[in-house]
Each structure stands twice: as C-alpha cells, then as structure tokens.
Tab-separated table of C-alpha atoms and ligand atoms in Angstrom:
chain	number	residue	atom	x	y	z
A	1	MET	CA	258.466	-45.556	139.493
A	2	LYS	CA	257.357	-48.830	137.866
A	3	THR	CA	255.072	-51.111	139.835
A	4	ILE	CA	253.445	-54.463	139.086
A	5	ASN	CA	250.484	-52.517	137.701
A	6	ASP	CA	252.661	-51.402	134.775
A	7	PHE	CA	253.119	-55.009	133.626
A	8	ASN	CA	250.871	-57.737	132.322
A	9	PHE	CA	252.237	-60.987	133.685
A	10	GLU	CA	250.342	-63.319	131.331
A	11	ASN	CA	252.587	-66.327	130.620
A	12	LYS	CA	255.435	-64.583	132.455
A	13	LYS	CA	257.429	-65.910	135.349
A	14	ALA	CA	257.850	-63.277	138.052
A	15	LEU	CA	260.941	-63.573	140.221
A	16	ILE	CA	259.753	-61.927	143.425
A	17	ARG	CA	261.944	-60.924	146.384
A	18	VAL	CA	259.634	-61.206	149.367
A	19	ASP	CA	260.368	-60.831	153.053
A	20	PHE	CA	259.324	-64.154	154.549
A	21	ASN	CA	261.716	-63.819	157.471
A	22	VAL	CA	258.936	-64.942	159.818
A	23	PRO	CA	259.167	-66.154	163.414
A	24	LEU	CA	258.993	-69.940	163.957
A	25	ASN	CA	258.318	-71.824	167.203
A	26	ASP	CA	260.194	-74.948	168.400
A	27	ALA	CA	257.986	-77.151	166.212
A	28	PHE	CA	258.980	-74.964	163.193
A	29	GLU	CA	255.495	-73.536	162.848
A	30	VAL	CA	255.029	-69.931	161.745
A	31	THR	CA	253.832	-67.883	164.738
A	32	ASP	CA	253.150	-64.592	162.927
A	33	ILE	CA	251.923	-64.537	159.320
A	34	THR	CA	251.918	-60.729	158.950
A	35	ARG	CA	254.795	-60.692	156.461
A	36	ILE	CA	253.261	-63.427	154.322
A	37	GLU	CA	249.925	-61.609	154.233
A	38	ALA	CA	251.755	-58.404	153.315
A	39	ALA	CA	253.125	-60.024	150.140
A	40	LYS	CA	249.800	-61.569	149.123
A	41	PRO	CA	248.378	-58.717	146.985
A	42	THR	CA	251.432	-58.742	144.703
A	43	ILE	CA	251.384	-62.513	144.269
A	44	ILE	CA	247.654	-62.639	143.630
A	45	LYS	CA	247.778	-59.841	141.003
A	46	ILE	CA	250.465	-61.759	139.084
A	47	LEU	CA	248.553	-65.040	139.264
A	48	GLU	CA	245.338	-63.318	138.158
A	49	ASP	CA	247.168	-61.860	135.163
A	50	GLY	CA	247.935	-65.448	134.147
A	51	GLY	CA	251.549	-65.477	135.306
A	52	SER	CA	253.474	-67.615	137.764
A	53	CYS	CA	255.473	-66.633	140.842
A	54	VAL	CA	258.969	-67.656	141.925
A	55	LEU	CA	259.343	-66.484	145.519
A	56	MET	CA	262.749	-65.868	147.054
A	57	SER	CA	263.488	-64.838	150.629
A	58	HIS	CA	265.896	-65.199	153.498
A	59	LEU	CA	265.037	-66.656	156.904
A	60	GLY	CA	267.156	-65.866	159.934
A	61	ARG	CA	270.919	-65.635	159.832
A	62	PRO	CA	272.155	-69.113	158.889
A	63	LYS	CA	275.840	-69.866	158.624
A	64	GLY	CA	275.785	-71.910	155.446
A	65	VAL	CA	273.096	-74.576	155.079
A	66	GLU	CA	271.261	-74.997	158.390
A	67	GLU	CA	268.177	-77.193	158.346
A	68	ARG	CA	266.364	-75.164	160.996
A	69	TYR	CA	266.430	-72.118	158.716
A	70	SER	CA	264.998	-73.992	155.728
A	71	LEU	CA	262.073	-72.240	154.074
A	72	LYS	CA	260.413	-75.641	153.685
A	73	HIS	CA	259.033	-75.019	157.187
A	74	ILE	CA	256.838	-72.201	155.937
A	75	VAL	CA	255.360	-73.857	152.819
A	76	ASP	CA	252.101	-74.776	154.577
A	77	ALA	CA	251.658	-71.309	156.053
A	78	VAL	CA	252.240	-69.630	152.670
A	79	THR	CA	249.864	-72.098	151.007
A	80	GLU	CA	247.185	-71.281	153.546
A	81	VAL	CA	247.562	-67.518	153.279
A	82	LEU	CA	247.577	-67.513	149.459
A	83	GLY	CA	244.941	-70.200	149.007
A	84	VAL	CA	247.213	-71.752	146.364
A	85	GLN	CA	249.330	-74.894	146.854
A	86	VAL	CA	252.909	-73.675	147.017
A	87	LYS	CA	255.678	-75.784	145.467
A	88	PHE	CA	259.124	-75.857	147.046
A	89	VAL	CA	262.620	-76.499	145.714
A	90	ASP	CA	265.492	-77.078	148.125
A	91	ASP	CA	267.943	-74.746	146.410
A	92	CYS	CA	267.722	-71.149	145.239
A	93	VAL	CA	270.106	-71.296	142.254
A	94	GLY	CA	271.483	-73.930	139.897
A	95	ALA	CA	270.100	-76.813	137.850
A	96	LYS	CA	267.520	-77.992	140.381
A	97	ALA	CA	266.016	-74.536	140.865
A	98	GLU	CA	266.104	-73.850	137.106
A	99	GLU	CA	264.310	-77.118	136.393
A	100	ALA	CA	261.615	-76.359	138.979
A	101	VAL	CA	261.085	-72.956	137.359
A	102	ALA	CA	260.963	-74.481	133.860
A	103	ASN	CA	258.193	-76.818	135.030
A	104	LEU	CA	256.192	-74.021	136.599
A	105	GLU	CA	252.895	-73.278	134.861
A	106	SER	CA	250.719	-70.182	134.833
A	107	GLY	CA	248.851	-69.814	138.105
A	108	GLU	CA	251.491	-71.706	140.077
A	109	VAL	CA	253.741	-70.553	142.917
A	110	LEU	CA	257.240	-71.850	143.646
A	111	LEU	CA	259.179	-71.049	146.823
A	112	LEU	CA	262.968	-71.227	146.617
A	113	GLU	CA	265.203	-72.338	149.491
A	114	ASN	CA	266.708	-69.750	151.877
A	115	LEU	CA	268.881	-67.304	149.925
A	116	ARG	CA	271.266	-66.935	152.860
A	117	PHE	CA	272.350	-70.556	152.626
A	118	TYR	CA	274.780	-68.943	150.166
A	119	PRO	CA	277.125	-66.309	151.662
A	120	GLU	CA	277.120	-64.698	148.208
A	121	GLU	CA	273.621	-63.372	148.948
A	122	THR	CA	274.604	-60.928	151.700
A	123	ALA	CA	277.926	-60.252	149.980
A	124	GLY	CA	275.969	-58.869	147.017
A	125	ASP	CA	277.860	-61.188	144.665
A	126	VAL	CA	277.217	-60.381	140.997
A	127	GLY	CA	277.722	-63.961	139.783
A	128	PHE	CA	275.210	-65.246	142.313
A	129	ALA	CA	272.748	-62.512	141.323
A	130	GLU	CA	273.137	-63.552	137.687
A	131	ARG	CA	272.300	-67.148	138.619
A	132	LEU	CA	269.189	-65.904	140.432
A	133	SER	CA	268.215	-63.851	137.398
A	134	LYS	CA	267.800	-67.040	135.335
A	135	LEU	CA	264.745	-67.888	137.440
A	136	GLY	CA	262.292	-65.336	136.078
A	137	ASP	CA	261.273	-63.047	133.208
A	138	ILE	CA	260.390	-60.037	135.348
A	139	TYR	CA	262.034	-59.087	138.650
A	140	VAL	CA	259.712	-57.781	141.356
A	141	ASN	CA	260.998	-56.409	144.641
A	142	ASP	CA	258.363	-56.517	147.369
A	143	ALA	CA	260.652	-56.777	150.395
A	144	PHE	CA	260.804	-53.423	152.159
A	145	GLY	CA	262.412	-55.020	155.235
A	146	THR	CA	265.620	-55.676	153.274
A	147	ALA	CA	265.489	-52.744	150.837
A	148	HIS	CA	268.278	-50.982	152.774
A	149	ARG	CA	270.661	-53.858	152.031
A	150	ALA	CA	272.659	-54.138	148.799
A	151	HIS	CA	272.294	-57.918	148.762
A	152	ALA	CA	272.241	-60.060	145.612
A	153	SER	CA	268.475	-60.670	145.665
A	154	THR	CA	267.427	-57.227	146.894
A	155	THR	CA	269.578	-54.991	144.703
A	156	ILE	CA	272.263	-56.569	142.507
A	157	VAL	CA	269.915	-58.891	140.628
A	158	ALA	CA	267.942	-55.914	139.264
A	159	GLN	CA	270.717	-55.081	136.748
A	160	PHE	CA	269.910	-58.284	134.848
A	161	PHE	CA	266.374	-57.028	134.188
A	162	PRO	CA	267.021	-53.571	132.680
A	163	ASN	CA	263.502	-53.169	131.321
A	164	ASN	CA	261.668	-55.800	133.292
A	165	LYS	CA	261.899	-54.793	136.924
A	166	CYS	CA	259.368	-53.191	139.236
A	167	PHE	CA	258.133	-52.703	142.770
A	168	GLY	CA	255.546	-55.008	144.271
A	169	SER	CA	252.495	-53.371	145.790
A	170	LEU	CA	253.801	-53.582	149.372
A	171	LEU	CA	257.065	-51.846	148.578
A	172	ALA	CA	255.232	-49.254	146.455
A	173	LYS	CA	252.933	-48.516	149.403
A	174	GLU	CA	255.879	-48.082	151.773
A	175	ILE	CA	257.521	-45.622	149.370
A	176	GLU	CA	254.264	-43.699	148.897
A	177	SER	CA	253.649	-43.489	152.652
A	178	ILE	CA	257.077	-42.076	153.390
A	179	ASP	CA	256.662	-39.608	150.535
A	180	LYS	CA	253.258	-38.578	151.875
A	181	VAL	CA	254.794	-37.776	155.252
A	182	LEU	CA	258.052	-36.139	154.243
A	183	ASN	CA	257.591	-34.596	150.804
A	184	ASN	CA	253.965	-34.328	149.791
A	185	SER	CA	252.467	-33.791	153.191
A	186	GLU	CA	249.422	-31.859	154.197
A	187	LYS	CA	250.290	-29.401	156.984
A	188	PRO	CA	250.575	-29.225	159.920
A	189	VAL	CA	252.954	-32.182	160.070
A	190	THR	CA	253.834	-33.696	163.439
A	191	ALA	CA	256.588	-36.225	164.061
A	192	ILE	CA	256.649	-38.136	167.330
A	193	LEU	CA	260.041	-39.505	168.258
A	194	GLY	CA	260.293	-41.775	171.262
A	195	GLY	CA	262.364	-44.779	172.173
A	196	ALA	CA	265.503	-45.101	174.161
A	197	LYS	CA	268.264	-42.923	172.795
A	198	VAL	CA	268.883	-39.605	171.114
A	199	SER	CA	271.855	-41.101	169.291
A	200	SER	CA	269.703	-43.552	167.304
A	201	LYS	CA	267.214	-40.847	166.268
A	202	ILE	CA	269.523	-37.974	165.470
A	203	GLY	CA	269.677	-38.862	161.762
A	204	ILE	CA	265.903	-38.652	161.580
A	205	VAL	CA	265.745	-35.362	163.463
A	206	GLU	CA	268.287	-33.784	161.132
A	207	ASN	CA	266.391	-34.920	158.045
A	208	ILE	CA	262.879	-33.958	159.160
A	209	ILE	CA	263.438	-30.816	161.175
A	210	GLU	CA	262.807	-28.549	158.180
A	211	LYS	CA	259.979	-30.653	156.807
A	212	VAL	CA	257.713	-30.858	159.841
A	213	ASP	CA	255.913	-28.278	161.971
A	214	HIS	CA	256.030	-30.096	165.297
A	215	ILE	CA	258.373	-32.643	166.832
A	216	ILE	CA	257.136	-34.417	169.938
A	217	ILE	CA	259.936	-35.998	171.945
A	218	GLY	CA	259.284	-38.750	174.468
A	219	GLY	CA	260.737	-41.944	175.885
A	220	GLY	CA	264.239	-42.267	177.266
A	221	MET	CA	265.663	-39.570	174.993
A	222	THR	CA	263.619	-36.969	176.861
A	223	PHE	CA	266.121	-36.844	179.709
A	224	THR	CA	269.130	-35.928	177.615
A	225	PHE	CA	267.183	-32.833	176.535
A	226	ILE	CA	265.969	-32.063	180.063
A	227	LYS	CA	269.453	-32.389	181.530
A	228	ALA	CA	270.896	-30.227	178.759
A	229	LEU	CA	268.323	-27.568	179.692
A	230	GLY	CA	269.440	-27.698	183.325
A	231	GLY	CA	266.705	-29.944	184.760
A	232	LYS	CA	267.162	-32.608	187.452
A	233	ILE	CA	266.704	-36.070	185.945
A	234	GLY	CA	267.662	-38.374	188.854
A	235	ASN	CA	268.705	-41.788	187.585
A	236	SER	CA	266.871	-41.534	184.262
A	237	LEU	CA	268.430	-42.760	181.053
A	238	VAL	CA	270.796	-40.125	179.678
A	239	GLU	CA	273.526	-39.784	177.062
A	240	ASP	CA	275.949	-37.361	178.618
A	241	ASP	CA	277.947	-37.057	175.409
A	242	LYS	CA	274.824	-35.833	173.574
A	243	LEU	CA	273.916	-32.862	175.783
A	244	GLN	CA	275.354	-30.308	173.381
A	245	LEU	CA	273.691	-32.096	170.484
A	246	ALA	CA	270.343	-31.778	172.257
A	247	LEU	CA	270.877	-28.025	172.649
A	248	ASP	CA	271.905	-27.760	168.994
A	249	ILE	CA	268.698	-29.501	167.945
A	250	LEU	CA	266.582	-27.110	170.023
A	251	LYS	CA	268.393	-24.132	168.521
A	252	LEU	CA	268.053	-25.408	164.969
A	253	ALA	CA	264.351	-26.041	165.511
A	254	LYS	CA	263.883	-22.454	166.609
A	255	GLU	CA	265.669	-21.204	163.498
A	256	LYS	CA	263.508	-23.377	161.263
A	257	ASN	CA	260.282	-22.497	163.052
A	258	THR	CA	259.704	-26.085	164.090
A	259	GLU	CA	258.123	-26.474	167.515
A	260	ILE	CA	259.684	-29.076	169.773
A	261	HIS	CA	257.456	-30.457	172.519
A	262	LEU	CA	259.010	-32.156	175.528
A	263	PRO	CA	257.141	-33.959	178.325
A	264	VAL	CA	256.148	-31.626	181.164
A	265	ASP	CA	255.510	-34.390	183.690
A	266	VAL	CA	256.727	-37.960	184.049
A	267	VAL	CA	255.932	-41.197	185.819
A	268	ILE	CA	259.017	-41.982	187.870
A	269	ALA	CA	260.003	-45.243	189.536
A	270	ASP	CA	262.549	-46.206	192.190
A	271	ALA	CA	263.661	-49.232	190.127
A	272	PHE	CA	263.524	-50.402	186.493
A	273	SER	CA	260.700	-52.800	187.299
A	274	ASN	CA	256.948	-53.030	186.875
A	275	ASP	CA	256.672	-53.548	190.649
A	276	ALA	CA	258.664	-50.443	191.560
A	277	ASN	CA	257.175	-47.619	193.612
A	278	THR	CA	255.988	-44.803	191.363
A	279	GLN	CA	254.993	-41.159	191.500
A	280	ILE	CA	254.292	-38.379	189.041
A	281	VAL	CA	256.518	-35.294	189.056
A	282	ASP	CA	257.522	-32.430	186.772
A	283	THR	CA	260.006	-33.650	184.189
A	284	ASN	CA	262.805	-31.412	185.408
A	285	GLU	CA	262.424	-32.269	189.099
A	286	ILE	CA	263.196	-35.963	189.321
A	287	PRO	CA	264.734	-36.812	192.703
A	288	ASP	CA	267.971	-38.786	192.976
A	289	GLY	CA	267.384	-42.524	193.033
A	290	TRP	CA	264.296	-42.236	190.788
A	291	MET	CA	264.022	-42.600	187.025
A	292	GLY	CA	261.473	-41.434	184.468
A	293	LEU	CA	259.856	-44.404	182.717
A	294	ASP	CA	256.723	-42.927	181.133
A	295	CYS	CA	255.241	-39.539	180.387
A	296	GLY	CA	252.641	-38.194	182.771
A	297	PRO	CA	248.970	-37.192	182.337
A	298	LYS	CA	249.583	-33.472	181.712
A	299	THR	CA	252.044	-34.427	178.974
A	300	SER	CA	249.587	-36.826	177.352
A	301	GLU	CA	246.994	-34.077	177.269
A	302	LYS	CA	249.438	-31.576	175.792
A	303	PHE	CA	250.647	-34.025	173.140
A	304	ALA	CA	247.047	-34.959	172.257
A	305	GLU	CA	246.271	-31.289	171.556
A	306	VAL	CA	249.171	-31.042	169.115
A	307	ILE	CA	248.151	-34.274	167.417
A	308	ALA	CA	244.484	-33.264	167.164
A	309	LYS	CA	245.374	-30.300	164.955
A	310	SER	CA	247.822	-32.236	162.763
A	311	LYS	CA	246.982	-33.339	159.238
A	312	THR	CA	250.029	-35.577	158.837
A	313	ILE	CA	251.545	-37.669	161.631
A	314	LEU	CA	254.688	-39.759	161.810
A	315	TRP	CA	255.279	-41.942	164.852
A	316	ASN	CA	258.584	-43.621	165.604
A	317	GLY	CA	259.361	-44.961	169.059
A	318	PRO	CA	257.330	-45.505	172.252
A	319	LEU	CA	256.868	-42.734	174.842
A	320	GLY	CA	257.748	-44.969	177.776
A	321	VAL	CA	258.794	-48.455	178.767
A	322	PHE	CA	255.582	-49.828	177.267
A	323	GLU	CA	256.711	-53.426	177.744
A	324	MET	CA	255.852	-52.940	181.450
A	325	GLU	CA	252.154	-52.384	182.085
A	326	ASN	CA	252.700	-49.624	184.623
A	327	PHE	CA	254.701	-47.545	182.138
A	328	ALA	CA	252.618	-48.131	179.005
A	329	LYS	CA	249.989	-45.458	179.563
A	330	GLY	CA	251.753	-42.609	177.779
A	331	THR	CA	252.256	-44.773	174.683
A	332	ILE	CA	248.628	-45.946	174.754
A	333	GLU	CA	247.276	-42.400	175.174
A	334	LEU	CA	249.431	-41.297	172.263
A	335	GLY	CA	248.061	-44.165	170.144
A	336	ASN	CA	244.521	-43.072	171.051
A	337	ALA	CA	245.231	-39.494	170.023
A	338	ILE	CA	246.708	-40.605	166.691
A	339	ALA	CA	243.770	-42.959	166.056
A	340	GLU	CA	241.327	-40.103	166.696
A	341	ALA	CA	243.177	-37.699	164.404
A	342	THR	CA	243.296	-40.393	161.713
A	343	GLU	CA	239.555	-40.920	161.979
A	344	LYS	CA	239.097	-37.208	161.392
A	345	GLY	CA	241.124	-37.384	158.173
A	346	ALA	CA	244.800	-37.077	159.121
A	347	PHE	CA	247.339	-39.342	157.453
A	348	SER	CA	249.324	-41.316	160.050
A	349	LEU	CA	252.377	-43.461	159.460
A	350	VAL	CA	253.842	-45.656	162.178
A	351	GLY	CA	257.258	-47.021	161.439
A	352	GLY	CA	260.548	-48.251	162.707
A	353	GLY	CA	261.040	-50.828	165.421
A	354	ASP	CA	259.278	-50.698	168.732
A	355	SER	CA	256.432	-48.353	167.922
A	356	VAL	CA	255.193	-50.970	165.454
A	357	ALA	CA	255.258	-53.576	168.246
A	358	ALA	CA	253.396	-51.166	170.540
A	359	VAL	CA	250.782	-50.362	167.912
A	360	LYS	CA	250.105	-54.054	167.369
A	361	GLN	CA	250.129	-54.913	171.069
A	362	PHE	CA	247.609	-52.216	171.962
A	363	GLY	CA	245.336	-52.760	168.947
A	364	PHE	CA	245.995	-49.534	167.028
A	365	ALA	CA	247.208	-51.169	163.810
A	366	ASP	CA	243.811	-50.800	162.103
A	367	LYS	CA	243.288	-47.280	163.388
A	368	VAL	CA	246.296	-45.627	161.779
A	369	SER	CA	246.745	-45.027	158.048
A	370	TYR	CA	249.823	-47.179	157.560
A	371	VAL	CA	252.064	-49.404	159.657
A	372	SER	CA	255.430	-49.930	158.036
A	373	THR	CA	256.822	-53.447	157.655
A	374	GLY	CA	260.477	-52.450	157.708
A	375	GLY	CA	262.435	-51.478	160.822
A	376	GLY	CA	265.918	-50.561	159.620
A	377	ALA	CA	264.666	-49.726	156.133
A	378	MET	CA	262.117	-47.305	157.576
A	379	LEU	CA	264.702	-45.631	159.805
A	380	GLU	CA	267.077	-45.123	156.894
A	381	SER	CA	264.261	-43.744	154.732
A	382	LEU	CA	263.322	-41.271	157.459
A	383	GLU	CA	266.976	-40.283	157.656
A	384	GLY	CA	266.666	-39.279	154.009
A	385	LYS	CA	268.870	-42.040	152.650
A	386	THR	CA	268.118	-43.592	149.278
A	387	LEU	CA	267.764	-47.319	149.853
A	388	PRO	CA	269.831	-49.449	147.449
A	389	GLY	CA	266.941	-51.855	146.792
A	390	ILE	CA	264.736	-48.950	145.736
A	391	GLU	CA	267.412	-47.217	143.682
A	392	ALA	CA	268.134	-50.437	141.772
A	393	ILE	CA	264.566	-50.532	140.478
A	394	ILE	CA	264.334	-46.837	139.677
A	395	LYS	CA	267.579	-46.408	137.738
B	1	AMP	P1	263.859	-47.567	170.201
B	1	AMP	O1	264.245	-48.917	169.669
B	1	AMP	O2	264.931	-46.566	170.159
B	1	AMP	O3	262.556	-47.076	169.583
B	1	AMP	O4	263.619	-47.779	171.763
B	1	AMP	C1	262.556	-48.516	172.240
B	1	AMP	C2	262.795	-48.831	173.693
B	1	AMP	O5	262.901	-47.652	174.439
B	1	AMP	C3	261.685	-49.639	174.305
B	1	AMP	O6	262.156	-50.913	174.606
B	1	AMP	C4	261.315	-48.858	175.556
B	1	AMP	O7	261.143	-49.689	176.686
B	1	AMP	C5	262.500	-47.957	175.750
B	1	AMP	N1	262.149	-46.752	176.522
B	1	AMP	C6	261.132	-45.919	176.301
B	1	AMP	N2	261.076	-44.979	177.253
B	1	AMP	C7	262.091	-45.222	178.109
B	1	AMP	C8	262.545	-44.590	179.318
B	1	AMP	N3	261.922	-43.521	179.804
B	1	AMP	N4	263.621	-45.127	179.928
B	1	AMP	C9	264.228	-46.213	179.425
B	1	AMP	N5	263.848	-46.837	178.297
B	1	AMP	C10	262.786	-46.355	177.647
C-alpha cells in the first residue's frame, strides 16, 4: 500500500483527488470546513517536500455547468485552512487547466473547477480521465468519501500513473482504521449497530458476525428483532419482511459464538414528536399506540458493561431518535461509554452516516480514536467490499 510517505514530491506536481464537497450557505460561504481540514496534512507534506498541488474535487450534484456549484466559492476557505494562497482555474481539463498547471511553481496550490461540470466524471469516462492525468506527475487519492465510486477522478485516472500513484494520509488512515477493527483487532471486539433499518445494515452484520465478539443492536432495527422473537412492539418501526432474517442472524450468531445484545428496556412515546408523552417499559411489552424511540436506562447500563470490557469498538448508527432531545439519551450514554473505554486504551472507530453526526453534535469526536469521513464508503468497507478507488491504487 503506497502512501505519500513513499514519495519525495520535490519539483513534482501532485494531482490530488480531495473531497471538498462542503456545505455552503446562501451567501456561498463554507459552513463546515471539516473536509478541507481533513485534506490538509497531505497537501502540507507535498508542499514541504518542495512540490506543488493540483486539487480536484466535486461539489454537489450539478447538471452540467451550474454557477452555484462552482468551486471558486471555496477558494478563500481553502486558503485560510492551508495558510497558503490558493489559485483557481475555471475548468478541470483542457488548455486552460493545463496552462494553469504549467505555470504552477513549487510550494503553490491550484484548485480546479468542479469535476462534475462534466458528465464524463461520474460516467468514469477513460478519455476524460486521460485529460485529467495530464495535470500532474503523481496521482494522489485522498478522498475517502468517493472511494466507493468508479468515477474518472477517483478510480479511472489511476491507470495513467502506473508507478506514480498513492494514497493521501487521510485515505491511508481510513483504510488502517477499518483494518484495525475488522482484521487486525485486539479482542474482545464489539460492534454497535443502530439506526433505522435492519435492511440497510444486513450487509455489515453478515460481514462482521464472524470477526467480532459482541454485536450491540439498537435504534429502530431493534423492533424487527423483538417482534421476530415474539415480543409486543406497539407502533414501533418494523420491517415485517425481515422477521425471518432477524431470526437467521440470531441463529448464525449463536453458531459463531458471537453474542448479540438487544435493548431490555425502551423509552416509548405516543407520537413521533419531542413533545409526545413518554414512559419506560420492557422492550417486548410496548402497548398498542406507543412506539420505541430510544433505549432505556437498564439497557444503557448493560451496553456500557459490554463496552467497558472491549478492546476494539466499532459504532455505526444511533441508538434512538437522537435528533429529538427527549430521545437522545441512549445515544449520548453510549458515546460516554465508548469515550471511557477509549481513554482506557480501547481502539474506537465511528463511521457511516448518522452516528458521525451524533458524535459531533454531542462532543465525542475528540474522545474516540477515529471518526470516519466517508458515509457510503465506510458502509461498503464494513460490508467487506473492495472499494474501486482503493483497488485502483493498490493494483
Ligand atoms: P441510519 O441512517 O440507518 O443510521 O439511521 C439513522 C436514523 O435512525 C436517525 O435519523 C434516527 O432518528 C433513526 N432512528 C433511531 N432509532 C429509531 C427508532 N427507535 N425509531 C425510528 N427511527 C429511529
């Protein structure tokens, strides 16, 4: 696995795929610089080597050229984060872009226009990738968020750099973290799967069930398991076509000696609203007209005990409807337990969608070992799939 540390970039132009798909407000100002900061170590290492950086990214989902998705809007934010004046060219291929690259000197940074202004980008067009490849000596992929896409800039372009391609430090860290959890993990390993539906997590369960010692299940998917086991779930979220699947998972876990932990009590509400009436009941005794929206205190305690003895922890998905204050407690308590275990030496990885939002919202981001930057890419990695953007660098 080649990373930027295997290259000396002196007098080289690095063509770097970054993920600068950042949120903008109505005045086109960047409202969250996390993704720009995440790419900084790679860019700085290359500049310090005496090289220059050509940054390419997408922003949003434009249909052709759409001014509001121009990457020119983020030049100031990138300049501020890097501490280096960033140059911009309003195309990402062709004569204008090639000229801007030719004029680039060591220590300088050039940002190309939005790759998705060309439909060839998402189509993975080889000709377009070849045009991109003219814009650098070494190809660096540092965009984990798009590594599961076989787009021109994330995957196809790599073939034009047979010996000069590598991972940036962000992408390398993502790969290492997943490996540390799934393949080179210190036992016991605990995976916490929450979120809304069993159907969106089944791929993960199937891939990890043999690799982990404990699986904690929470969130909306709880009730498909509880119903399958014969419990009363009232009006809770359920996937009736996944009841057998839930039983199959429990059976498989038993065969593989993996312990599955389900909530024993839940916070129920008489409406899907923060203002609803609530009570705490046993998970399998939810009255009609009520729905489970968070796990209860006994469950939090039980989950915390499992987490406290874990040496490796993977967290994907909230344990309740954390967006509503009254149903956030289970998710917060879980975050506390993971933070404590991490402090005592466990390795904890938080990844995939809403758990990342929860971790940031409740201030746990600095208290876990690693927070992944890629939603879909993380999910596919946890499902055991080889991501095309990663494969293209390795092969
Ligand atoms: P996912 O994207 O699959 O991780 O699902 C995250 C969503 O699941 C969040 O928006 C939560 O509000 C939601 N969720 C968590 N617990 C429940 C629950 N008990 N009932 C309904 N939705 C839930």
